[in-house]
XYZ file of C-alpha atoms in Angstrom:
748
model
C 0.112 -0.267 0.256
C 1.600 3.316 -1.090
C 2.281 5.483 1.821
C 1.866 9.554 1.361
C 3.836 10.347 4.159
C 6.756 8.207 3.001
C 8.616 11.373 1.240
C 12.431 10.760 2.420
C 14.393 7.943 2.950
C 17.712 7.692 5.014
C 19.847 4.946 4.801
C 22.597 4.725 7.518
C 25.827 2.716 8.394
C 28.674 3.382 9.798
C 31.481 4.359 7.591
C 29.057 5.591 4.933
C 31.169 3.998 2.182
C 29.589 0.868 0.756
C 26.297 -0.505 2.087
C 24.666 2.660 2.326
C 26.315 4.551 -0.522
C 24.800 1.719 -2.656
C 21.621 1.768 -1.377
C 21.465 5.474 -2.014
C 22.088 4.930 -5.597
C 19.610 1.677 -6.074
C 17.112 3.829 -4.034
C 17.465 6.908 -6.429
C 17.618 4.432 -9.916
C 14.147 2.844 -8.536
C 12.003 5.501 -7.117
C 13.439 8.844 -9.219
C 12.256 11.718 -7.933
C 8.673 11.131 -6.049
C 11.360 9.973 -3.061
C 14.437 11.669 -1.674
C 17.067 9.884 -0.839
C 20.184 10.428 1.381
C 23.021 8.497 3.022
C 25.221 9.360 6.198
C 27.566 7.580 8.443
C 28.464 7.755 11.978
C 32.015 7.659 11.076
C 32.223 8.630 7.391
C 35.154 8.152 5.887
C 35.420 7.945 1.829
C 33.085 5.517 -1.043
C 34.776 2.537 -1.485
C 36.197 2.113 -4.920
C 34.502 -1.605 -4.864
C 31.457 -0.125 -4.446
C 31.748 2.582 -7.319
C 32.782 0.091 -9.836
C 29.892 -2.499 -8.625
C 27.552 0.371 -9.373
C 29.300 1.432 -12.375
C 28.243 -2.240 -13.414
C 24.395 -1.699 -12.720
C 25.141 1.795 -14.901
C 25.075 4.497 -11.658
C 27.735 6.844 -10.917
C 29.174 6.995 -7.373
C 31.883 8.422 -8.321
C 31.100 11.698 -7.543
C 29.822 10.923 -3.906
C 31.022 11.790 -0.593
C 30.600 10.448 2.638
C 28.699 11.967 5.299
C 28.153 12.458 8.950
C 24.956 11.546 10.395
C 24.971 15.206 12.450
C 25.001 16.567 8.623
C 21.741 15.523 8.354
C 18.169 17.427 9.681
C 16.127 15.246 11.089
C 12.992 16.964 10.051
C 13.763 16.251 6.488
C 13.588 11.864 7.047
C 10.595 10.346 7.282
C 11.770 6.987 7.293
C 15.489 5.328 8.494
C 17.220 2.845 7.421
C 19.977 1.030 9.245
C 22.019 -1.280 7.770
C 24.262 -2.757 10.045
C 24.799 -6.341 11.409
C 27.787 -6.510 13.657
C 28.729 -2.983 14.055
C 26.956 -0.470 16.290
C 24.359 1.477 14.514
C 24.260 4.883 13.952
C 21.963 6.513 16.174
C 19.553 9.139 14.792
C 17.638 11.441 17.215
C 14.873 11.970 14.661
C 11.035 11.270 14.643
C 10.779 8.864 11.289
C 10.090 5.391 10.984
C 12.634 3.106 11.633
C 14.153 -0.461 9.419
C 16.175 -2.490 10.119
C 18.642 -4.492 7.222
C 21.525 -6.273 8.671
C 23.624 -6.355 6.008
C 26.940 -7.789 6.469
C 29.738 -5.150 5.502
C 31.186 -6.377 2.346
C 34.752 -4.343 2.769
C 37.121 -6.532 4.364
C 40.674 -6.240 5.592
C 41.497 -9.968 4.810
C 44.833 -9.793 3.265
C 43.957 -13.255 1.684
C 40.723 -11.871 -0.538
C 42.200 -10.545 -3.523
C 39.955 -8.252 -6.558
C 37.539 -10.838 -7.374
C 36.890 -11.718 -4.155
C 36.045 -8.887 -3.190
C 33.843 -7.604 -6.075
C 31.884 -10.597 -5.393
C 31.155 -9.242 -1.490
C 30.116 -5.892 -2.741
C 27.997 -7.814 -5.730
C 26.132 -9.772 -2.965
C 25.317 -6.941 -0.680
C 24.430 -5.203 -3.880
C 21.763 -7.674 -4.878
C 20.732 -7.796 -1.098
C 19.681 -4.314 -0.719
C 17.909 -4.347 -4.292
C 15.673 -7.033 -3.016
C 15.119 -5.204 0.406
C 13.950 -2.088 -1.857
C 11.703 -3.928 -3.887
C 9.589 -5.067 -0.443
C 9.312 -1.198 -0.454
C 8.229 -0.841 -3.832
C 4.609 -0.733 -2.681
C 5.279 1.803 -0.327
C 6.102 4.277 -2.797
C 4.327 2.905 -5.798
C 5.639 0.854 -8.865
C 8.866 1.203 -9.777
C 10.641 3.318 -12.236
C 12.535 1.930 -15.006
C 16.022 1.136 -14.274
C 18.355 2.658 -16.107
C 20.708 1.323 -19.146
C 23.815 -0.684 -18.293
C 26.700 1.173 -18.108
C 28.685 1.927 -21.081
C 31.239 3.808 -22.836
C 30.904 7.262 -23.876
C 29.785 7.556 -27.597
C 32.982 8.602 -28.597
C 34.755 5.790 -27.570
C 31.982 3.245 -28.955
C 33.629 2.862 -32.491
C 36.982 5.297 -32.347
C 37.986 6.271 -35.779
C 41.590 6.723 -36.248
C 41.806 10.570 -35.466
C 39.616 12.137 -32.492
C 39.861 15.843 -32.178
C 38.814 17.685 -28.967
C 37.799 21.084 -29.513
C 35.675 23.716 -27.717
C 35.969 27.214 -25.623
C 38.291 27.335 -23.142
C 37.519 25.940 -19.450
C 34.834 22.972 -20.874
C 37.873 20.636 -20.129
C 38.526 19.350 -23.399
C 42.231 18.633 -22.273
C 40.891 16.712 -19.382
C 38.446 14.542 -21.974
C 41.028 13.961 -24.605
C 43.596 12.753 -21.786
C 41.248 10.495 -20.170
C 39.677 8.950 -23.626
C 43.814 8.421 -24.808
C 44.117 6.503 -21.742
C 40.880 4.458 -22.043
C 41.828 3.611 -25.529
C 45.472 2.621 -24.238
C 43.792 0.476 -21.389
C 41.861 -1.374 -24.202
C 45.362 -2.624 -25.573
C 45.361 0.275 -28.834
C 48.031 1.941 -29.585
C 47.534 5.856 -29.104
C 49.342 9.384 -29.561
C 47.850 12.186 -27.603
C 48.842 15.036 -29.229
C 48.376 18.713 -27.681
C 48.083 21.309 -30.545
C 47.749 23.864 -27.978
C 51.132 26.599 -26.768
C 49.969 26.406 -23.469
C 49.054 22.816 -22.795
C 49.419 21.622 -19.373
C 48.969 17.749 -20.558
C 52.399 17.232 -18.535
C 51.104 18.237 -15.135
C 47.607 16.208 -15.664
C 49.700 12.845 -16.799
C 52.675 13.140 -14.735
C 55.242 12.806 -17.831
C 56.932 15.437 -19.817
C 56.004 16.778 -22.885
C 58.410 17.013 -25.782
C 58.266 17.814 -29.839
C 58.599 13.901 -29.976
C 56.685 11.126 -29.038
C 57.295 10.529 -24.944
C 55.846 7.514 -23.568
C 53.472 7.380 -20.233
C 55.282 4.660 -17.883
C 51.870 4.046 -15.853
C 50.015 3.844 -19.326
C 51.040 0.711 -21.790
C 50.690 1.985 -25.147
C 49.961 5.503 -24.985
C 52.412 7.939 -25.870
C 51.947 12.006 -25.694
C 53.368 14.643 -28.038
C 53.053 18.467 -27.533
C 53.671 20.774 -31.205
C 55.921 23.459 -29.638
C 55.935 26.253 -31.986
C 58.893 27.375 -30.860
C 60.628 24.161 -31.287
C 58.884 23.485 -35.096
C 60.078 27.079 -36.350
C 63.516 26.264 -35.164
C 63.755 23.082 -36.629
C 61.979 24.051 -39.659
C 64.320 26.985 -40.497
C 67.077 24.279 -40.123
C 65.570 22.073 -42.849
C 65.229 25.822 -45.053
C 68.784 26.573 -44.640
C 69.886 22.824 -45.223
C 68.244 23.529 -48.527
C 70.434 26.358 -49.608
C 73.342 25.691 -51.880
C 77.259 24.497 -50.015
C 79.459 27.958 -50.439
C 75.995 30.235 -49.770
C 77.506 33.442 -48.401
C 77.376 33.854 -44.655
C 75.209 37.242 -44.825
C 72.574 35.319 -47.556
C 71.947 32.821 -45.120
C 71.274 35.787 -42.426
C 68.994 37.194 -44.528
C 67.173 33.857 -44.815
C 67.370 33.519 -41.026
C 65.784 37.023 -40.768
C 63.321 36.337 -42.944
C 62.339 33.233 -41.103
C 61.817 35.105 -37.756
C 58.180 36.038 -37.946
C 55.158 35.075 -36.790
C 53.937 33.236 -39.786
C 57.193 30.813 -39.591
C 55.712 29.524 -36.483
C 52.361 28.830 -37.662
C 53.761 27.469 -40.743
C 55.854 25.412 -39.429
C 53.918 23.981 -36.473
C 51.180 23.739 -39.181
C 53.553 21.040 -40.835
C 54.384 19.445 -37.861
C 50.594 19.234 -37.917
C 50.153 17.874 -41.109
C 52.979 15.144 -40.886
C 50.800 13.674 -38.525
C 47.802 13.266 -40.401
C 49.382 12.492 -44.026
C 51.074 9.668 -42.354
C 54.479 10.967 -42.565
C 57.645 10.782 -40.248
C 56.916 10.185 -36.680
C 53.472 8.626 -37.511
C 54.418 5.849 -39.845
C 51.524 3.805 -41.462
C 51.070 1.149 -38.362
C 52.502 3.030 -35.754
C 49.149 4.170 -33.893
C 45.791 2.983 -33.945
C 44.556 6.539 -32.851
C 46.163 9.791 -32.345
C 43.937 11.879 -30.444
C 43.934 15.609 -30.789
C 44.331 18.013 -27.555
C 43.393 21.375 -29.234
C 43.986 24.998 -28.413
C 40.621 26.994 -27.815
C 38.244 27.232 -30.448
C 39.168 30.187 -32.437
C 43.045 29.032 -32.298
C 41.913 25.279 -33.797
C 39.514 26.327 -36.603
C 42.731 28.726 -37.496
C 45.093 25.381 -37.500
C 42.096 23.214 -39.150
C 41.497 25.674 -41.974
C 44.642 25.611 -43.156
C 45.006 22.294 -44.722
C 42.742 23.910 -47.748
C 44.271 27.089 -47.266
C 47.415 25.750 -48.306
C 46.752 23.608 -50.712
C 44.681 26.564 -52.336
C 47.331 28.630 -52.383
C 49.893 25.851 -53.553
C 47.877 24.600 -56.148
C 48.237 28.396 -57.768
C 52.345 29.037 -56.804
C 54.448 27.143 -59.380
C 57.371 30.086 -57.701
C 57.190 27.844 -54.130
C 57.774 31.599 -52.418
C 55.879 32.997 -49.508
C 56.306 35.356 -46.792
C 58.493 32.991 -45.665
C 61.052 33.716 -48.559
C 61.783 32.271 -51.756
C 63.653 29.236 -50.080
C 61.513 28.366 -48.478
C 60.380 24.886 -50.259
C 56.868 25.063 -49.575
C 55.646 23.464 -52.969
C 57.519 20.288 -51.531
C 55.077 19.979 -48.997
C 51.969 20.157 -51.206
C 51.064 16.307 -51.240
C 51.664 16.398 -47.172
C 49.007 19.233 -47.171
C 46.408 17.825 -50.209
C 46.948 13.800 -47.930
C 46.128 16.481 -44.644
C 42.851 17.673 -46.132
C 41.853 14.497 -47.178
C 42.051 12.931 -43.996
C 40.304 15.482 -41.878
C 37.637 15.649 -44.609
C 37.086 11.520 -44.302
C 34.593 10.577 -41.840
C 35.219 7.020 -41.305
C 39.006 8.128 -40.309
C 38.611 11.654 -38.530
C 35.672 12.379 -35.673
C 35.498 15.571 -34.066
C 34.411 16.282 -30.036
C 32.696 19.376 -29.777
C 32.922 19.810 -25.945
C 31.329 22.269 -24.091
C 29.416 23.308 -20.096
C 25.751 23.542 -19.832
C 26.358 26.868 -20.268
C 24.591 28.802 -23.736
C 28.381 30.934 -23.773
C 30.415 27.506 -24.898
C 27.269 26.210 -25.895
C 26.826 28.751 -29.266
C 30.346 28.714 -29.483
C 30.367 24.872 -30.182
C 27.441 25.922 -32.830
C 29.118 27.792 -34.153
C 32.364 25.729 -34.264
C 30.087 22.747 -35.931
C 28.888 24.774 -38.603
C 32.249 26.287 -39.703
C 33.748 22.743 -39.418
C 31.034 21.944 -41.797
C 31.880 24.693 -44.214
C 35.430 22.670 -44.276
C 34.739 19.730 -44.679
C 34.958 18.435 -41.430
C 31.230 16.480 -40.828
C 32.122 13.832 -38.726
C 30.990 14.876 -35.097
C 29.481 14.295 -31.734
C 28.774 16.853 -28.716
C 30.352 16.182 -25.363
C 28.571 18.252 -22.536
C 30.789 18.067 -19.498
C 30.722 18.921 -16.127
C 26.474 18.248 -15.616
C 25.832 18.828 -11.723
C 22.892 17.642 -10.042
C 22.502 18.919 -6.762
C 22.051 16.417 -3.721
C 21.006 19.716 -1.236
C 17.495 21.059 -2.305
C 18.071 23.741 0.773
C 21.460 24.628 -0.607
C 20.239 27.632 -2.818
C 23.794 27.916 -4.743
C 22.994 24.510 -5.967
C 19.683 24.611 -6.951
C 20.873 27.762 -8.728
C 23.842 26.015 -10.345
C 21.876 22.927 -11.314
C 18.614 24.860 -12.624
C 21.254 27.097 -14.513
C 22.729 23.964 -16.646
C 19.325 22.139 -16.996
C 17.865 25.346 -19.036
C 21.195 25.699 -21.011
C 20.547 22.047 -22.527
C 17.218 22.615 -22.917
C 17.617 25.884 -25.299
C 20.608 23.965 -26.599
C 21.559 25.700 -30.310
C 19.858 24.585 -33.461
C 23.224 23.323 -34.647
C 23.735 20.661 -32.117
C 20.665 19.365 -31.238
C 20.704 16.149 -34.107
C 24.519 15.339 -32.893
C 25.079 12.390 -31.273
C 25.506 13.548 -27.527
C 27.615 12.017 -24.494
C 26.721 14.024 -20.892
C 29.563 13.681 -18.441
C 28.858 14.489 -14.884
C 30.532 17.435 -12.713
C 33.410 15.295 -10.077
C 34.179 16.634 -7.358
C 37.887 16.069 -8.137
C 40.363 17.885 -10.167
C 41.575 16.071 -13.306
C 45.248 16.322 -12.442
C 46.963 12.304 -12.454
C 46.243 9.434 -14.042
C 43.290 8.061 -11.324
C 41.617 11.330 -11.718
C 41.448 11.096 -15.621
C 40.776 6.969 -15.638
C 37.546 8.224 -12.773
C 36.510 11.118 -15.240
C 34.708 8.848 -17.787
C 33.636 6.371 -14.644
C 36.508 3.959 -15.682
C 37.797 3.576 -12.631
C 37.485 4.884 -8.814
C 37.446 8.192 -7.837
C 41.024 9.521 -6.267
C 40.897 10.005 -2.335
C 40.707 13.799 -1.425
C 44.172 15.592 -0.538
C 44.035 17.036 2.775
C 43.313 20.276 3.138
C 45.852 21.717 4.752
C 45.818 24.692 6.998
C 43.615 27.916 6.171
C 45.269 30.357 4.144
C 44.367 34.154 4.324
C 44.184 36.000 1.032
C 44.034 39.392 0.781
C 41.534 39.619 -2.060
C 39.942 42.836 -2.713
C 36.697 43.565 -4.645
C 36.775 44.261 -8.479
C 35.341 47.717 -7.611
C 39.001 48.599 -6.019
C 40.636 47.684 -9.165
C 38.545 49.787 -11.259
C 39.107 52.390 -8.910
C 42.643 52.408 -9.049
C 43.063 51.543 -12.892
C 41.566 54.936 -13.205
C 43.628 57.027 -11.595
C 46.198 56.531 -14.526
C 44.330 58.315 -16.532
C 45.264 56.663 -19.476
C 47.053 53.488 -20.862
C 46.390 49.435 -21.684
C 44.833 47.163 -19.597
C 45.406 44.021 -21.172
C 43.412 40.884 -19.515
C 44.856 37.749 -20.248
C 44.450 33.974 -19.126
C 43.094 30.746 -20.179
C 40.386 30.321 -21.691
C 36.834 29.911 -20.313
C 38.073 31.772 -17.208
C 36.277 35.394 -17.910
C 38.605 37.130 -19.207
C 35.865 38.822 -21.228
C 33.605 39.436 -18.790
C 36.620 41.350 -16.270
C 37.235 43.267 -19.366
C 33.764 43.978 -20.283
C 33.305 45.176 -16.057
C 36.224 47.198 -16.525
C 35.447 48.995 -19.534
C 32.450 49.918 -18.042
C 33.339 51.048 -14.751
C 36.123 53.183 -15.903
C 33.550 55.054 -18.421
C 31.566 55.223 -15.126
C 34.165 57.246 -13.418
C 34.696 59.459 -16.330
C 37.005 58.511 -19.203
C 36.545 57.278 -22.555
C 37.390 53.469 -22.789
C 38.285 51.810 -25.785
C 37.032 48.148 -25.417
C 38.306 45.378 -27.855
C 39.678 42.017 -28.226
C 42.187 39.688 -30.285
C 40.201 36.582 -29.514
C 38.902 35.206 -32.576
C 35.608 34.413 -30.279
C 34.934 37.731 -30.234
C 31.850 37.673 -27.138
C 32.532 41.304 -25.616
C 29.973 42.803 -27.762
C 27.166 39.693 -26.408
C 28.828 40.333 -22.744
C 27.343 43.852 -23.033
C 24.723 43.313 -25.049
C 24.018 47.172 -25.235
C 26.095 50.419 -25.241
C 27.287 53.096 -23.111
C 28.436 56.822 -23.912
C 31.813 56.913 -23.565
C 32.551 53.396 -24.709
C 33.542 52.275 -27.833
C 33.617 48.626 -28.547
C 35.986 47.002 -31.417
C 37.229 44.266 -32.841
C 40.675 43.209 -34.405
C 38.817 40.797 -36.764
C 41.463 38.324 -38.970
C 40.119 38.751 -41.810
C 38.678 42.090 -42.205
C 42.397 43.280 -40.710
C 43.807 40.921 -43.811
C 41.873 42.607 -46.818
C 42.993 46.444 -44.700
C 46.227 44.992 -44.986
C 46.165 43.610 -48.566
C 44.785 46.724 -50.064
C 47.276 48.956 -48.322
C 50.339 47.099 -49.743
C 49.082 47.141 -52.738
C 48.779 51.033 -52.528
C 52.244 51.489 -51.730
C 54.488 48.835 -52.500
C 52.547 47.694 -55.723
C 51.865 50.905 -56.670
C 54.548 51.424 -59.143
C 54.910 48.250 -60.369
C 53.963 46.020 -63.680
C 51.176 44.263 -64.356
C 53.578 40.901 -63.981
C 54.989 42.482 -60.506
C 51.794 43.435 -58.882
C 50.443 39.744 -59.683
C 53.684 37.768 -58.159
C 53.293 40.417 -55.286
C 49.369 39.619 -54.659
C 50.053 35.742 -55.150
C 52.285 36.228 -52.212
C 49.753 38.314 -49.731
C 47.198 35.377 -50.451
C 49.485 33.570 -48.380
C 48.112 32.485 -44.940
C 50.729 34.164 -43.430
C 49.431 37.348 -44.339
C 46.586 36.845 -41.562
C 49.269 36.855 -38.379
C 50.967 40.187 -40.327
C 47.647 41.930 -40.651
C 46.378 41.064 -36.997
C 49.622 42.450 -35.329
C 49.704 45.441 -37.084
C 46.546 45.885 -36.082
C 47.448 45.083 -32.217
C 50.376 47.742 -32.618
C 47.992 50.358 -33.463
C 45.866 49.803 -30.553
C 49.151 49.705 -28.695
C 50.165 52.833 -29.758
C 46.121 54.222 -28.753
C 46.735 53.862 -25.268
C 49.116 56.726 -25.043
C 46.717 58.991 -25.209
C 43.536 57.109 -23.916
C 41.913 54.073 -22.124
C 42.281 50.776 -24.112
C 41.096 47.380 -22.516
C 42.173 44.726 -24.570
C 40.264 41.117 -24.066
C 42.819 39.149 -25.336
C 42.692 35.426 -26.647
C 43.363 32.591 -24.589
C 47.015 31.788 -23.575
C 48.554 29.955 -26.351
C 47.106 32.579 -28.864
C 48.777 35.183 -27.083
C 51.572 34.013 -26.654
C 52.008 33.350 -30.787
C 51.134 37.369 -30.720
C 53.860 38.258 -28.061
C 55.671 35.737 -29.964
C 55.516 38.195 -32.919
C 55.917 41.176 -31.088
C 58.890 40.499 -29.521
C 60.137 39.248 -33.434
C 59.256 43.061 -34.674
C 60.852 43.946 -31.480
C 64.176 42.303 -32.522
C 64.025 43.345 -36.091
C 63.310 46.892 -35.805
C 66.493 47.879 -32.781
C 68.306 45.452 -35.105
C 67.875 47.736 -38.279
C 68.174 50.740 -35.867
C 70.976 49.867 -33.703
C 71.577 50.937 -30.612
C 72.698 54.283 -31.104
C 69.425 55.467 -32.860
C 67.246 57.314 -30.182
C 63.197 57.513 -30.609
C 62.658 53.842 -32.076
C 59.405 52.787 -29.679
C 58.340 49.179 -30.567
C 55.183 47.668 -29.447
C 56.814 45.747 -26.989
C 58.671 48.693 -25.195
C 54.718 49.791 -24.639
C 53.918 46.689 -23.003
C 57.172 47.152 -21.274
C 56.445 50.367 -19.401
C 54.536 50.534 -16.413
C 52.949 53.586 -16.363
C 51.610 52.675 -19.500
C 50.499 49.159 -19.720
C 48.368 47.370 -16.776
C 48.857 43.153 -17.454
C 45.269 41.648 -15.269
C 45.812 37.921 -15.184
C 42.303 35.948 -14.743
C 41.634 32.427 -13.272
C 39.235 30.351 -11.837
C 40.500 28.887 -8.472
C 41.526 25.564 -10.079
C 44.387 23.743 -10.664
C 44.553 23.986 -14.079
C 43.337 27.653 -14.422
C 46.071 28.659 -11.701
C 49.091 26.543 -13.046
C 48.353 28.270 -16.814
C 48.243 31.170 -15.608
C 51.584 31.008 -13.489
C 52.922 29.838 -16.827
C 51.537 32.774 -18.644
C 53.330 34.949 -16.080
C 57.041 33.331 -16.396
C 56.641 33.771 -19.952
C 55.730 37.721 -19.791
C 58.028 37.934 -17.103
C 61.234 36.722 -19.848
C 59.620 38.860 -22.121
C 60.030 41.841 -19.890
C 56.385 42.236 -19.324
C 55.688 41.990 -15.460
C 51.405 41.722 -14.571
C 50.182 44.094 -12.272
C 47.784 41.979 -10.593
C 45.830 38.631 -10.750
C 41.870 38.118 -10.491
C 40.130 34.817 -9.090
C 36.685 34.564 -10.884
C 33.744 32.409 -9.963
C 34.645 31.872 -6.438
C 32.791 29.407 -4.672
C 33.886 30.312 -1.168
C 33.077 33.848 -1.337
C 29.298 32.727 -2.687
C 28.797 29.913 -0.205
C 27.297 26.410 0.044
C 26.777 23.526 1.625
C 26.362 20.730 -1.186
C 28.659 18.227 -0.432
C 30.011 17.863 -4.021
C 31.058 21.300 -3.877
C 32.319 21.188 -0.762
C 34.533 18.763 -2.107
C 35.321 20.988 -4.811
C 35.986 24.162 -2.541
C 38.907 22.021 -0.515
C 40.344 22.221 -4.328
C 39.885 26.144 -4.226
C 41.722 26.075 -1.177
C 44.733 24.597 -2.371
C 44.523 26.850 -5.110
C 43.813 29.852 -3.184
C 47.274 29.190 -1.180
C 49.034 28.810 -4.228
C 48.384 32.353 -5.391
C 48.749 33.675 -1.781
C 52.838 31.701 -1.472
C 54.191 34.629 -4.193
C 51.959 34.040 -7.442
C 50.268 37.306 -7.367
C 51.354 40.782 -6.192
C 47.915 41.500 -5.810
C 44.799 39.472 -5.943
C 41.099 40.687 -6.667
C 38.314 38.172 -6.468
C 34.901 37.977 -8.076
C 32.419 35.275 -6.228
C 30.101 33.005 -8.796
C 27.069 34.552 -9.244
C 24.096 32.604 -9.848
C 22.937 34.870 -12.758
C 25.723 35.280 -15.393
C 26.703 39.287 -15.520
C 25.218 39.736 -18.889
C 24.479 43.223 -19.862
C 25.734 46.822 -19.194
C 23.692 47.703 -15.800
C 25.019 43.731 -14.368
C 28.683 44.773 -15.252
C 28.253 47.960 -13.836
C 27.203 46.445 -10.766
C 30.304 44.664 -10.216
C 32.002 47.521 -10.135
C 30.329 50.503 -8.964
C 32.290 52.833 -7.957
C 33.039 53.396 -3.700
C 31.092 56.422 -1.829
C 34.044 58.239 -1.934
C 33.379 58.477 -6.079
C 29.434 58.019 -6.013
C 29.086 61.220 -7.586
C 30.965 59.815 -10.773
C 28.369 57.032 -11.573
C 26.320 56.632 -14.200
C 23.218 55.104 -14.898
């Protein structure tokens, strides 16, 4: 008989590690949302790995669960308590709820004679007994609901093609999922090469293996090797190959001229692309049969779209270019690479060979970016696509407003999936309570292993973090200058940049807000206009067209028809885009001499390539002028000037963004550019939560705060996680509202 008063069940055992956790999972599967199900223990420890494994066999995921104390349970929230202890002393529950006792032997054992198979058998028997007991309760809560299907591999692992590309907006988990997929394939006995095309890759930190521009075996994963396409190393190797093609006896001056010609950003791009094309074409280090699968961990979307378009761009350029010349010089021998580029294009376009895995989070912005990427890749001929929604969160504390808000935002985003993604085959990966660093965590990410034991929290560290409004106050005091907002993709650079631009306008300044990010979300973030705020974008296509027109008007004006045709041919090289973008960036930097410019930069790797171009131009300019020439000021010099430029590093309080921000800081300092401050975005600690999964992630946040407080940042500003994303001028203005002393400067 159905009991209308049975709305909440609590399962109790001693450690809340095995029996009560399995009971919670099995009960939720049976009763869906008709009954609230909880579990706890008198001496909580951690969820037993065998419990996780045995539940996974039934299609139930315990990897994100954490052991809880019975003291944390609100007695008023429980209608029925079920104790599952046998020989032990059962936990005491002080509420007035009805009670049942199921004496089920603890499947956990410290008997050294019991091997893994015997332990799994014990846990399976306990799970079966719990399931039978739950069946007796079905009548009290109505008919049982259908059980979920048995656990299965994510779709992108069910029938994997030889090449797997993981791409998406920065911060969505591309690297974690690519690494987890590569490990899963290697664990299944495949020979796998995991390749990073991101100049700012942190695969070495995740895998605990060094990165190199040659394949390096991952010792703890037989069959898996990892490779990083390092742009700098690739460029140097490319220069060496070009110089080696020059005839013996070529004068040193001519060799030096060619080396200088090959020192720019376009050389870096073509060299990195040449490495990428070799992997796809099966040349060099991927000789036929060397690898069963090549998994690409790509840079954020804009950079990746550029990379994946290059096979078509270079193949088209070389098809009509008989001279083999380009911005890399007549000795580059690019014509010799034509067959490789064509083979790379064929591999990318073959759905039996290549799969693009579009990674997103349950958030409108990365979903819309994934939709645009899907459409652009289809236009390039990459039609075999899958969608992965990563970090899907389900609240376990209905009384936690932060948890409820996060779950609702994700649910609404998935319900409003863009049309370009609706018909794609889809996988969902739940939010995990652990950082995806280390092999156990990467295996657990896809439910293929137990969750790693949580690291000790360590002593609390006080971080002298100031609000964003204070940052806007201090920037306004400069009067003018360049504010560069940098960091890993997905950390909220655009939000921070837009908020600071609005804050400077609030304080009486005219501001030019622009971006170097190919994804260009600045206008979407503002979602409106503000007097005194000019919004721009360094659009690669627009800048390239303008640059070509300028060169034809200047260098081409006195050329004959043949000379002009040859000049135009070279300008149609894909390298021209890099040169054009650098020139646009230089104009923006120069503008900051007399006004405020807030620059929302591209994700780390793309920005580092732009900094490389800035450094190359600086070296070229100073080399030509000589040390004794005064009045030559390059863009790099202006970036190095602390009275003109403020570099802000934005991070999330998570291990990967903090590590990448620290690495970016080191790269900038080597270039003579010293970051002025860090901004920690989406702080859970600043928002407050009691949800167990979010609490587990909060421990990770505390560890990252300790890293930042330990010397990474001289100044730190913080923005808490917000239940409503700050979209629109008014929402952004609220983040940086002037202090009371400056309140008169505020605008509506």
